[in-house]
Coordinates of C-alpha atoms in Angstrom, one line a residue:
M1 CA 125.0 -35.8 40.3
R2 CA 122.4 -38.9 39.6
T3 CA 118.8 -37.7 40.3
D4 CA 115.6 -39.6 39.9
T5 CA 114.7 -38.0 36.7
A6 CA 114.7 -40.2 33.6
L7 CA 117.5 -40.0 31.1
V8 CA 116.3 -37.9 28.7
D9 CA 117.2 -34.4 27.6
T10 CA 114.9 -31.7 28.3
S11 CA 116.0 -29.4 25.7
G12 CA 114.3 -32.1 23.2
S13 CA 117.5 -31.6 20.8
E14 CA 119.6 -34.2 19.9
D15 CA 122.4 -31.9 18.5
C16 CA 122.7 -29.9 22.0
P17 CA 125.6 -30.7 24.5
S18 CA 123.2 -32.2 27.0
A19 CA 121.6 -34.6 24.5
R20 CA 124.8 -35.7 23.2
V21 CA 126.0 -36.5 26.9
L22 CA 122.9 -38.2 28.2
A23 CA 122.9 -40.1 25.2
L24 CA 126.7 -41.5 25.8
C25 CA 125.4 -42.1 29.5
A26 CA 122.7 -44.2 28.3
R27 CA 124.9 -46.5 26.2
A28 CA 127.3 -46.4 29.2
E29 CA 124.6 -47.9 31.2
D30 CA 124.0 -50.7 28.9
V31 CA 127.7 -51.5 29.2
L32 CA 128.0 -51.2 32.8
D33 CA 125.1 -53.3 33.2
A34 CA 126.2 -56.2 31.2
H35 CA 128.6 -57.5 33.9
P36 CA 128.2 -57.7 37.7
R37 CA 131.6 -56.4 38.2
T38 CA 130.6 -52.8 36.9
R39 CA 126.8 -53.0 37.2
P40 CA 126.9 -51.3 40.8
L41 CA 128.5 -48.0 38.6
A42 CA 125.6 -47.5 36.6
A43 CA 123.9 -45.7 39.5
D44 CA 126.7 -43.0 39.4
L45 CA 126.1 -41.9 35.8
P46 CA 124.6 -38.5 35.1
R47 CA 120.9 -38.1 34.5
A48 CA 118.9 -35.5 33.1
D49 CA 118.8 -32.8 35.8
A50 CA 117.4 -29.1 35.7
S51 CA 118.1 -28.6 39.6
P52 CA 120.1 -25.2 40.3
L53 CA 123.9 -25.4 39.6
R54 CA 125.9 -26.9 42.3
I55 CA 129.2 -24.9 43.4
A56 CA 131.2 -27.0 45.7
L57 CA 133.5 -25.5 48.1
L58 CA 137.1 -27.6 48.1
G59 CA 139.9 -27.1 50.5
P60 CA 141.8 -28.0 53.6
Y61 CA 139.9 -27.7 57.0
S62 CA 140.3 -24.2 58.8
A63 CA 140.6 -22.7 55.1
G64 CA 137.5 -20.6 55.9
K65 CA 135.2 -22.6 53.7
S66 CA 132.3 -22.1 56.0
T67 CA 132.8 -18.5 56.8
L68 CA 132.9 -17.6 53.0
V69 CA 129.2 -19.3 52.7
A70 CA 128.5 -16.9 55.6
A71 CA 129.7 -14.0 53.7
L72 CA 128.2 -14.9 50.4
L73 CA 124.7 -15.6 52.0
R74 CA 125.3 -12.5 53.9
L75 CA 124.1 -13.9 57.2
P76 CA 123.2 -12.2 60.4
A77 CA 125.7 -12.1 63.4
A78 CA 123.0 -14.5 65.2
D79 CA 123.5 -17.3 62.4
V80 CA 127.1 -17.0 61.7
G81 CA 128.1 -18.8 64.8
A82 CA 125.8 -21.8 63.9
L83 CA 127.5 -22.2 60.5
V84 CA 131.3 -21.4 61.3
D85 CA 133.6 -23.6 63.5
A86 CA 137.4 -23.7 63.5
A87 CA 137.5 -27.5 64.0
P88 CA 136.8 -29.7 60.9
K89 CA 133.1 -29.8 62.2
T90 CA 131.3 -30.2 58.3
H91 CA 131.0 -34.1 58.1
E92 CA 129.2 -34.2 55.0
A93 CA 128.1 -32.1 52.2
T94 CA 125.8 -29.3 53.4
P95 CA 124.1 -27.3 50.7
Y96 CA 123.0 -23.8 51.0
E97 CA 121.0 -21.8 48.3
W98 CA 122.6 -18.6 46.9
D99 CA 121.8 -16.4 43.9
G100 CA 119.8 -19.1 42.0
A101 CA 122.5 -21.7 42.4
T102 CA 123.4 -24.0 45.3
L103 CA 126.8 -23.4 47.6
V104 CA 127.8 -26.9 48.7
D105 CA 130.0 -26.9 51.6
L106 CA 132.4 -30.0 51.7
P107 CA 134.3 -31.5 54.6
G108 CA 137.7 -30.2 54.7
T109 CA 140.3 -32.3 52.8
L110 CA 143.8 -33.3 54.5
S111 CA 142.0 -33.0 57.9
G112 CA 143.2 -36.8 58.7
D113 CA 139.6 -37.9 58.6
E114 CA 139.3 -40.4 55.8
E115 CA 135.6 -40.2 56.0
H116 CA 135.6 -36.2 55.6
S117 CA 138.1 -36.8 52.6
D118 CA 135.6 -39.4 51.0
A119 CA 132.9 -37.1 51.2
A120 CA 134.7 -34.1 49.9
R121 CA 135.7 -36.4 46.8
R122 CA 131.9 -37.3 46.2
G123 CA 130.9 -33.7 46.6
V124 CA 133.3 -32.8 43.7
R125 CA 132.1 -35.5 41.7
G126 CA 128.5 -34.0 42.0
A127 CA 129.6 -30.4 41.4
D128 CA 128.9 -28.3 38.6
A129 CA 131.8 -25.8 39.4
L130 CA 134.3 -25.3 42.1
M131 CA 135.3 -22.7 44.5
I132 CA 138.6 -23.6 45.6
V133 CA 139.5 -22.3 48.9
T134 CA 143.3 -21.9 50.2
T135 CA 144.8 -19.2 52.5
S136 CA 147.2 -16.5 52.7
E137 CA 149.6 -19.3 54.5
L138 CA 149.7 -21.0 50.7
P139 CA 148.8 -24.6 50.0
G140 CA 151.2 -27.5 50.7
E141 CA 152.6 -30.1 48.2
A142 CA 149.6 -32.1 48.8
E143 CA 147.0 -29.4 48.6
T144 CA 148.6 -28.1 45.2
G145 CA 148.4 -31.6 43.7
A146 CA 144.6 -31.9 44.9
V147 CA 144.0 -28.4 43.1
L148 CA 145.9 -29.4 40.0
E149 CA 143.7 -32.9 39.8
A150 CA 140.7 -30.9 40.3
L151 CA 141.6 -28.4 37.4
G152 CA 143.0 -30.7 34.8
P153 CA 141.8 -34.2 34.9
D154 CA 138.6 -33.8 36.5
G155 CA 138.0 -31.1 34.0
F156 CA 137.3 -27.8 36.3
A157 CA 139.7 -25.4 34.8
D158 CA 136.9 -23.5 33.2
R159 CA 134.5 -24.0 35.8
S160 CA 136.4 -22.5 39.1
V161 CA 137.4 -20.0 41.1
V162 CA 140.5 -20.0 43.3
V163 CA 139.8 -18.2 46.5
V164 CA 143.1 -17.0 48.6
N165 CA 141.4 -16.4 51.9
K166 CA 142.4 -14.7 55.2
M167 CA 144.3 -12.2 53.0
N168 CA 144.3 -9.3 55.7
A169 CA 145.9 -11.3 58.2
E170 CA 149.3 -9.7 59.6
N171 CA 152.7 -10.3 57.8
S172 CA 150.5 -11.1 54.3
D173 CA 152.0 -9.7 51.4
R174 CA 149.2 -9.7 49.0
A175 CA 151.2 -9.4 45.8
V176 CA 154.1 -12.2 46.9
V177 CA 151.1 -14.5 47.7
L178 CA 149.2 -13.9 44.6
D179 CA 152.3 -14.7 42.4
E180 CA 153.3 -17.8 44.5
I181 CA 149.6 -19.0 44.0
R182 CA 149.9 -18.3 40.0
A183 CA 153.1 -20.1 40.2
R184 CA 151.6 -23.1 41.8
L185 CA 148.7 -23.3 39.3
G186 CA 151.3 -23.7 36.2
P187 CA 149.5 -24.1 33.1
F188 CA 146.1 -23.0 34.6
A189 CA 147.0 -19.7 36.0
D190 CA 145.7 -17.9 33.2
R191 CA 142.3 -19.7 32.9
V192 CA 141.5 -19.8 36.4
P193 CA 140.6 -16.4 38.2
I194 CA 142.1 -15.9 41.8
V195 CA 140.2 -13.7 44.2
P196 CA 141.9 -12.5 47.6
T197 CA 139.3 -12.8 50.3
D198 CA 138.9 -12.1 54.1
A199 CA 135.6 -13.6 54.8
R200 CA 136.0 -13.1 58.5
D201 CA 136.7 -9.2 57.9
Y202 CA 133.4 -9.0 55.8
V203 CA 131.4 -11.1 58.6
D204 CA 132.7 -8.6 61.1
A205 CA 132.3 -5.4 59.1
V206 CA 128.6 -6.3 58.2
N207 CA 127.9 -7.2 61.8
D208 CA 129.8 -4.6 63.8
P209 CA 127.1 -1.9 64.6
S210 CA 129.7 0.5 65.9
L211 CA 131.2 1.0 62.3
S212 CA 130.1 3.9 60.1
A213 CA 128.7 3.1 56.7
A214 CA 132.0 4.6 54.9
D215 CA 134.2 2.4 57.2
R216 CA 131.8 -0.7 56.6
A217 CA 131.9 -0.3 52.7
A218 CA 135.6 0.1 52.8
L219 CA 136.0 -2.9 54.8
V220 CA 133.4 -4.8 52.5
A221 CA 135.5 -3.8 49.5
E222 CA 138.6 -5.0 50.6
S223 CA 137.3 -8.1 51.9
G224 CA 136.9 -9.3 48.3
I225 CA 133.7 -10.7 49.3
D226 CA 131.7 -8.9 46.2
A227 CA 134.3 -9.7 43.8
L228 CA 134.1 -13.2 44.6
A229 CA 130.1 -13.3 44.0
A230 CA 130.8 -11.7 41.0
E231 CA 133.2 -14.2 39.6
L232 CA 131.0 -17.1 40.5
R233 CA 128.0 -15.5 38.9
R234 CA 130.1 -15.3 35.7
V235 CA 131.3 -18.8 36.0
V236 CA 127.8 -20.2 36.1
A237 CA 126.4 -17.5 33.7
P238 CA 125.6 -20.0 30.9
G239 CA 123.1 -21.7 33.2
V240 CA 122.0 -25.4 33.4
G241 CA 122.0 -25.9 30.0
G242 CA 125.6 -24.4 29.5
V243 CA 127.6 -25.7 32.6
R244 CA 125.9 -28.9 33.3
P245 CA 126.5 -30.9 30.2
R246 CA 130.2 -30.2 30.5
A247 CA 130.3 -31.3 34.1
Q248 CA 128.2 -34.2 33.1
A249 CA 130.8 -35.2 30.4
F250 CA 133.5 -35.1 32.9
E251 CA 131.8 -37.3 35.4
L252 CA 130.9 -39.5 32.8
L253 CA 134.4 -39.8 32.3
R254 CA 135.2 -40.7 35.8
V255 CA 132.8 -43.1 35.9
L256 CA 134.1 -45.2 32.9
A257 CA 137.3 -44.8 34.7
D258 CA 136.0 -46.5 38.0
A259 CA 134.7 -49.1 35.5
E260 CA 138.1 -49.7 33.9
R261 CA 139.5 -50.5 37.4
R262 CA 136.7 -52.8 38.4
W263 CA 138.2 -55.1 35.4
E264 CA 141.7 -55.1 37.0
L265 CA 141.8 -58.7 37.7
D266 CA 143.1 -60.3 40.8
G267 CA 143.1 -63.6 42.9
E268 CA 141.6 -66.8 41.0
D269 CA 140.2 -64.7 38.2
L270 CA 143.8 -63.3 37.4
G271 CA 145.3 -66.9 37.4
A272 CA 142.6 -68.2 35.2
A273 CA 143.0 -65.3 32.8
R274 CA 146.6 -65.7 32.6
T275 CA 146.7 -69.4 32.0
A276 CA 144.0 -68.9 29.3
R277 CA 146.6 -66.0 27.9
R278 CA 149.7 -68.1 27.9
A279 CA 147.9 -71.2 26.6
G280 CA 146.4 -68.9 23.7
E281 CA 149.9 -67.3 23.1
A282 CA 151.5 -70.8 23.1
V283 CA 148.8 -72.0 20.5
T284 CA 149.6 -68.9 18.4
A285 CA 153.1 -69.6 18.6
A286 CA 152.6 -73.2 17.2
R287 CA 150.4 -72.1 14.7
E288 CA 152.8 -69.5 13.4
L289 CA 155.7 -71.5 13.5
V290 CA 154.0 -74.4 11.3
L291 CA 152.6 -71.6 8.9
S292 CA 155.9 -70.2 8.5
A293 CA 157.3 -73.5 7.5
L294 CA 154.7 -74.4 5.4
D295 CA 155.3 -71.1 3.5
R296 CA 159.0 -71.5 3.2
E297 CA 158.7 -75.4 2.5
S298 CA 156.2 -74.8 -0.4
G299 CA 158.3 -72.2 -2.0
V300 CA 161.3 -74.4 -2.0
V301 CA 158.9 -76.9 -3.8
A302 CA 157.9 -74.6 -6.4
D303 CA 161.6 -73.3 -6.9
R304 CA 162.7 -76.9 -7.4
I305 CA 160.0 -78.1 -9.9
T306 CA 160.8 -74.5 -11.5
A307 CA 164.6 -75.5 -11.7
A308 CA 163.5 -79.1 -12.9
G309 CA 161.5 -77.4 -15.7
D310 CA 164.6 -75.7 -16.8
R311 CA 167.0 -78.9 -16.8
A312 CA 164.3 -80.5 -18.9
A313 CA 164.1 -77.8 -21.2
A314 CA 168.0 -77.4 -21.3
G315 CA 168.1 -81.0 -22.2
V316 CA 165.8 -81.0 -25.2
S317 CA 167.8 -82.5 -28.3
D318 CA 168.3 -79.9 -31.2
K319 CA 168.1 -82.7 -33.6
D320 CA 164.5 -84.2 -32.8
G321 CA 163.3 -82.1 -29.7
A322 CA 163.3 -85.0 -27.4
V323 CA 164.4 -85.2 -23.9
P324 CA 167.1 -87.8 -23.2
D325 CA 166.1 -90.3 -20.8
R326 CA 168.8 -89.8 -18.3
V327 CA 167.5 -86.2 -18.3
A328 CA 163.9 -87.6 -17.8
R329 CA 165.1 -89.6 -15.0
A330 CA 166.7 -87.1 -13.3
V331 CA 164.0 -84.7 -13.4
R332 CA 161.5 -87.4 -12.2
D333 CA 163.8 -88.4 -9.6
E334 CA 164.2 -84.7 -8.3
L335 CA 160.4 -84.1 -8.3
E336 CA 159.9 -87.3 -6.4
D337 CA 162.5 -86.1 -3.8
T338 CA 160.9 -82.8 -3.7
G339 CA 157.6 -84.1 -2.4
G340 CA 159.4 -86.4 0.0
D341 CA 161.6 -83.6 1.3
F342 CA 158.6 -81.2 1.7
D343 CA 156.8 -84.0 3.8
A344 CA 159.7 -84.5 5.9
R345 CA 160.4 -80.8 6.6
F346 CA 156.8 -80.2 7.4
S347 CA 156.4 -83.1 9.6
S348 CA 159.3 -81.6 11.6
S349 CA 157.8 -78.4 12.0
V350 CA 154.4 -79.9 13.3
R351 CA 156.6 -82.2 15.4
T352 CA 158.5 -79.1 16.8
A353 CA 155.0 -77.2 17.4
F354 CA 153.8 -80.3 19.3
D355 CA 156.7 -80.7 21.5
A356 CA 156.8 -77.2 22.5
L357 CA 153.2 -77.3 23.5
V358 CA 153.8 -80.7 25.4
A359 CA 156.6 -79.1 27.3
E360 CA 154.2 -76.6 28.8
Y361 CA 150.8 -78.6 29.0
G362 CA 152.1 -82.5 29.2
T363 CA 149.6 -85.1 27.8
H364 CA 146.6 -82.6 27.6
V365 CA 148.1 -81.9 24.0
P366 CA 147.0 -84.2 21.3
E367 CA 149.3 -85.8 19.0
P368 CA 148.8 -84.6 15.6
D369 CA 147.8 -87.1 13.0
L370 CA 150.5 -88.0 10.4
W371 CA 150.6 -85.5 7.6
A372 CA 148.6 -87.1 5.0
N373 CA 151.4 -87.2 2.1
D374 CA 154.1 -88.3 4.7
L375 CA 156.4 -91.0 3.5
E376 CA 158.1 -91.4 6.9
A377 CA 156.7 -91.7 10.3
L378 CA 156.6 -88.6 12.4
G379 CA 159.8 -88.5 14.5
T380 CA 161.5 -91.5 12.7
T381 CA 164.5 -91.6 10.7
P382 CA 164.5 -94.3 7.9
V383 CA 167.2 -96.5 7.4
A384 CA 168.5 -96.3 3.7
A385 CA 171.4 -97.0 1.7
P386 CA 173.3 -93.6 1.2
K387 CA 172.1 -91.8 -1.9
E388 CA 169.4 -94.3 -2.8
A389 CA 165.4 -93.4 -2.6
S390 CA 163.4 -94.2 0.1
P391 CA 162.8 -98.2 0.0
L392 CA 158.9 -97.2 0.5
A393 CA 159.1 -94.9 -2.9
Q394 CA 161.7 -97.3 -4.3
G395 CA 159.5 -100.4 -4.0
V396 CA 156.4 -98.4 -5.4
K397 CA 158.4 -97.4 -8.3
E398 CA 159.8 -100.9 -8.9
A399 CA 156.3 -101.9 -8.8
A400 CA 155.5 -99.5 -11.5
K401 CA 158.1 -100.6 -13.7
K402 CA 155.6 -103.2 -15.4
G403 CA 152.8 -100.6 -16.1
A404 CA 155.2 -98.1 -17.5
K405 CA 156.6 -100.1 -20.1
A406 CA 154.2 -98.1 -22.4
G407 CA 155.3 -94.7 -21.6
A408 CA 154.6 -92.1 -18.5
A409 CA 150.8 -92.0 -19.3
K410 CA 150.3 -95.8 -18.9
A411 CA 152.5 -95.5 -16.0
G412 CA 150.2 -92.8 -14.3
E413 CA 147.4 -94.6 -14.9
W414 CA 148.6 -97.6 -13.1
L415 CA 149.9 -95.6 -10.2
G416 CA 146.8 -93.9 -9.9
K417 CA 145.0 -97.2 -9.5
V418 CA 147.1 -97.7 -6.8
K419 CA 146.7 -94.2 -5.4
D420 CA 142.7 -94.5 -5.4
G421 CA 142.3 -98.0 -5.4
G422 CA 142.2 -97.8 -1.5
H423 CA 144.3 -99.8 1.2
G424 CA 142.3 -102.3 2.2
P425 CA 143.0 -106.3 1.6
G426 CA 143.2 -107.0 -2.1
S427 CA 144.2 -103.8 -3.2
A428 CA 147.3 -102.8 -5.0
A429 CA 148.7 -101.0 -2.5
A430 CA 148.4 -104.2 0.0
A431 CA 150.1 -106.4 -2.7
I432 CA 153.2 -103.9 -2.3
V433 CA 153.2 -103.7 1.4
D434 CA 153.4 -107.6 1.2
K435 CA 156.1 -107.3 -0.4
L436 CA 158.1 -104.6 1.2
S437 CA 157.3 -106.1 4.8
K438 CA 159.5 -109.4 3.9
H439 CA 162.6 -107.3 4.2
G440 CA 163.7 -105.5 7.2
V441 CA 164.3 -102.0 5.8
G442 CA 161.0 -102.4 4.1
R443 CA 159.6 -103.1 7.8
K444 CA 161.5 -100.0 9.0
I445 CA 160.1 -97.8 6.4
L446 CA 156.3 -98.9 6.9
D447 CA 156.5 -98.7 10.6
A448 CA 155.1 -95.4 12.2
G449 CA 156.6 -95.2 15.4
G450 CA 155.7 -98.8 16.1
K451 CA 152.3 -98.5 15.3
V452 CA 152.0 -100.3 12.3
T453 CA 154.2 -103.3 13.2
D454 CA 155.5 -105.1 16.4
G455 CA 159.1 -104.8 15.2
A456 CA 159.4 -108.8 14.4
G457 CA 157.9 -108.6 11.2
K458 CA 154.2 -109.1 12.4
F459 CA 151.6 -106.3 11.9
K460 CA 149.6 -104.9 14.7
P461 CA 145.9 -104.8 14.2
W462 CA 145.1 -102.5 11.4
G463 CA 148.8 -102.2 10.7
K464 CA 148.6 -103.5 7.4
T465 CA 146.1 -101.2 6.4
K466 CA 147.8 -98.3 7.6
A467 CA 151.0 -99.1 5.8
A468 CA 148.9 -99.7 2.6
G469 CA 147.5 -96.2 3.2
R470 CA 151.1 -94.8 3.1
V471 CA 152.1 -97.0 0.0
A472 CA 148.8 -95.5 -1.8
G473 CA 150.1 -91.7 -0.8
A474 CA 153.4 -92.8 -2.4
A475 CA 151.9 -93.9 -5.3
G476 CA 150.4 -90.6 -5.6
K477 CA 153.6 -88.8 -5.7
V478 CA 155.0 -91.1 -8.3
Q479 CA 152.0 -90.4 -10.6
W480 CA 152.0 -86.5 -9.7
A481 CA 155.8 -86.6 -11.1
L482 CA 155.1 -88.6 -14.0
A483 CA 152.2 -86.4 -14.7
V484 CA 154.2 -83.1 -14.7
M485 CA 156.7 -84.9 -17.1
G486 CA 154.1 -85.6 -19.5
P487 CA 155.4 -83.0 -21.8
L488 CA 158.5 -84.5 -22.1
T489 CA 157.6 -87.6 -23.8
D490 CA 155.1 -85.8 -26.3
L491 CA 156.7 -85.0 -29.6
A492 CA 153.6 -84.4 -31.6
G493 CA 154.5 -80.7 -32.1
V494 CA 157.9 -81.2 -32.8
A495 CA 157.7 -84.3 -35.6
Q496 CA 156.3 -82.2 -38.0
E497 CA 159.4 -79.7 -38.0
Q498 CA 161.8 -81.8 -37.0
G499 CA 165.1 -80.3 -36.4
E500 CA 163.9 -76.9 -36.9
W501 CA 165.4 -74.4 -34.5
M502 CA 162.1 -72.3 -34.0
A503 CA 160.3 -75.1 -33.4
V504 CA 162.9 -77.1 -30.6
N505 CA 162.9 -73.5 -28.8
K506 CA 159.2 -73.4 -28.9
R507 CA 159.2 -76.9 -27.4
R508 CA 161.7 -75.9 -24.6
Q509 CA 159.6 -72.8 -23.7
E510 CA 156.5 -75.0 -23.5
I511 CA 158.3 -77.1 -20.7
R512 CA 159.4 -74.3 -19.0
D513 CA 155.9 -72.8 -18.9
H514 CA 154.3 -76.2 -18.1
F515 CA 156.7 -76.6 -15.2
A516 CA 156.3 -73.0 -13.8
E517 CA 152.5 -73.6 -14.0
Q518 CA 153.0 -76.8 -12.0
A519 CA 155.2 -74.8 -9.3
R520 CA 152.4 -72.3 -9.0
T521 CA 149.8 -75.2 -8.7
Q522 CA 151.6 -77.5 -6.3
R523 CA 152.5 -74.5 -4.1
E524 CA 148.8 -73.6 -3.8
A525 CA 147.7 -77.2 -3.2
L526 CA 150.3 -77.7 -0.6
T527 CA 149.5 -74.4 1.3
D528 CA 145.8 -75.2 1.3
A529 CA 146.2 -78.8 2.5
G530 CA 148.5 -77.7 5.2
T531 CA 146.6 -74.8 6.4
R532 CA 143.7 -77.5 6.4
Y533 CA 145.7 -80.1 8.4
L534 CA 147.1 -77.4 10.7
S535 CA 143.9 -76.0 11.4
A536 CA 142.4 -79.3 12.6
W537 CA 145.0 -80.2 14.9
I538 CA 144.8 -76.7 16.5
A539 CA 141.2 -77.0 17.0
L540 CA 141.8 -80.5 18.7
V541 CA 144.6 -78.7 20.8
E542 CA 142.1 -75.9 21.7
Q543 CA 139.5 -78.5 22.7
S544 CA 141.9 -80.5 24.7
L545 CA 142.9 -77.6 26.6
G546 CA 139.6 -76.4 27.4
G547 CA 139.6 -77.8 30.7
L548 CA 142.3 -75.4 31.7
T549 CA 141.4 -72.4 29.6
E550 CA 137.3 -72.2 29.5
R551 CA 137.2 -70.0 32.6
G552 CA 140.3 -67.8 31.8
A553 CA 139.2 -67.5 28.1
R554 CA 135.5 -66.5 29.1
I555 CA 137.2 -63.7 31.6
N556 CA 139.5 -62.3 29.2
A557 CA 137.1 -62.0 26.6
E558 CA 134.3 -60.3 28.8
R559 CA 137.2 -57.9 30.0
E560 CA 138.3 -57.2 26.2
A561 CA 134.8 -56.7 25.2
A562 CA 134.1 -54.5 28.3
L563 CA 137.0 -52.4 27.8
T564 CA 136.8 -51.9 24.1
A565 CA 133.0 -50.7 24.7
I566 CA 134.6 -48.5 27.7
E567 CA 137.2 -47.0 25.6
D568 CA 135.0 -46.0 22.8
L569 CA 132.6 -44.2 25.1
R570 CA 135.4 -42.7 26.9
G571 CA 136.6 -41.2 23.4
E572 CA 133.4 -39.9 22.7
A573 CA 133.0 -38.2 26.0
A574 CA 136.6 -36.7 25.6
R575 CA 135.8 -35.4 22.4
I576 CA 132.6 -33.5 24.0
V577 CA 134.6 -32.0 26.9
G578 CA 137.8 -31.1 24.6
P579 CA 141.4 -30.8 25.9
A580 CA 142.1 -30.6 29.5
L581 CA 144.8 -27.8 29.2

């Protein structure tokens, strides 16, 4: 349907069907030109075309298509023989001017010649309307399927005439044949006119000099050719501006369907795309696993902090509003354990995700850095006495006792100095490491999978710095626990109304509110830190796998973008043509 005319609407109106279709074609050309896979199809897109409407004759060989053309053209006897032949003579689409339109005689389908079939398909795609030709012998299953394809998906239901030729043959029961044709057309039977004809009788009648005028008129009328001409004129009556935009919209849909098929991957492209897709799915699964654990474990932290607050509030003395030391210690230990438990479980989820990726991609997967707040080496289990705190945490707390004699605030300040004082030589954290490294259990706790010590009490290069960094992290946990407990040691609000029931209850509620707020804040902080930690590691994983996935990822991205654009265009074209049934 392509012409050399530029892609513009000759009507000048953007609201008319032609303008809408051609605008879509212009967009489609940009989409198809964007990639070598689909670029050749841009030449098949409909273009602005004011030439006469094309009516293609579609049907099997020997159905009498060429004879029908001769009859419609009213050819004299001398010219009929040159056009008609019983063999599948027509090798390519042959145009004939007729009544302001163009009849396009297509090669016969089902002739056994694939070139003929291809030429017929091309002719249908370039047609504005169809004259579907069969015979009184009735179409076979394959022919019926081709007719239904043309009427339905190809969109010719309202732009077609079905011609049942050779109806005057002996033993042809016209009523039975027409009923069977209607049955085979199914849902299109009421939309497509069915015209019985006998083109040979017409040609013979108009060219037989021995017939009387009355006999000739009777034979012409019985041949159905005049009725066929009337139906064809009705189909094309809306003219180029009314019929062609619909034909162009359907052709655009067919071109876009071809473009989609061009994006069906195979060979190396398919392998690369699959590799990239599998890697992407594996990385996504790893990310989702860790994020799920992060959400779950940060929620557990919040619940435990809230429960610790309830416990502290319940322990407030009715006499003086104080929290007994045993309750305060239990709350502090719970808070410290809560942080350590989160670190262990979150790190375990990261390790599980890492192991899953390694199982698929081996050494291409970079190992994640230790979780910044982790007390234990990733993948190691510390050796500690049952029911005792981690030796690392215990060592930090013991070292904090001297600074804690003046109360939680002073202890928090001291631990803050350990946390914020760095972990280089001479730092408080380094001093604690020196103390812990003198004991076997302490060395085990300080060791991060053999990366800190050599297992014999000696630090590897930079090992002591790593260990000191972990001590500083532990100090941060103890400091945080003491900071959360601050209100438990502050009796200023109760001292003025000592022993009064309302003042004690108010203190209890303040403690609950404080711990609830700390629970919310800590959960948000852990979620934020964990997400940033995970994102950094996933970025390294994706970068490391880039050599395996880069080509496939590019193909997948190009394919997805192209198919999305094609689908958008198909949706708009489908709205123009309306439902097929």
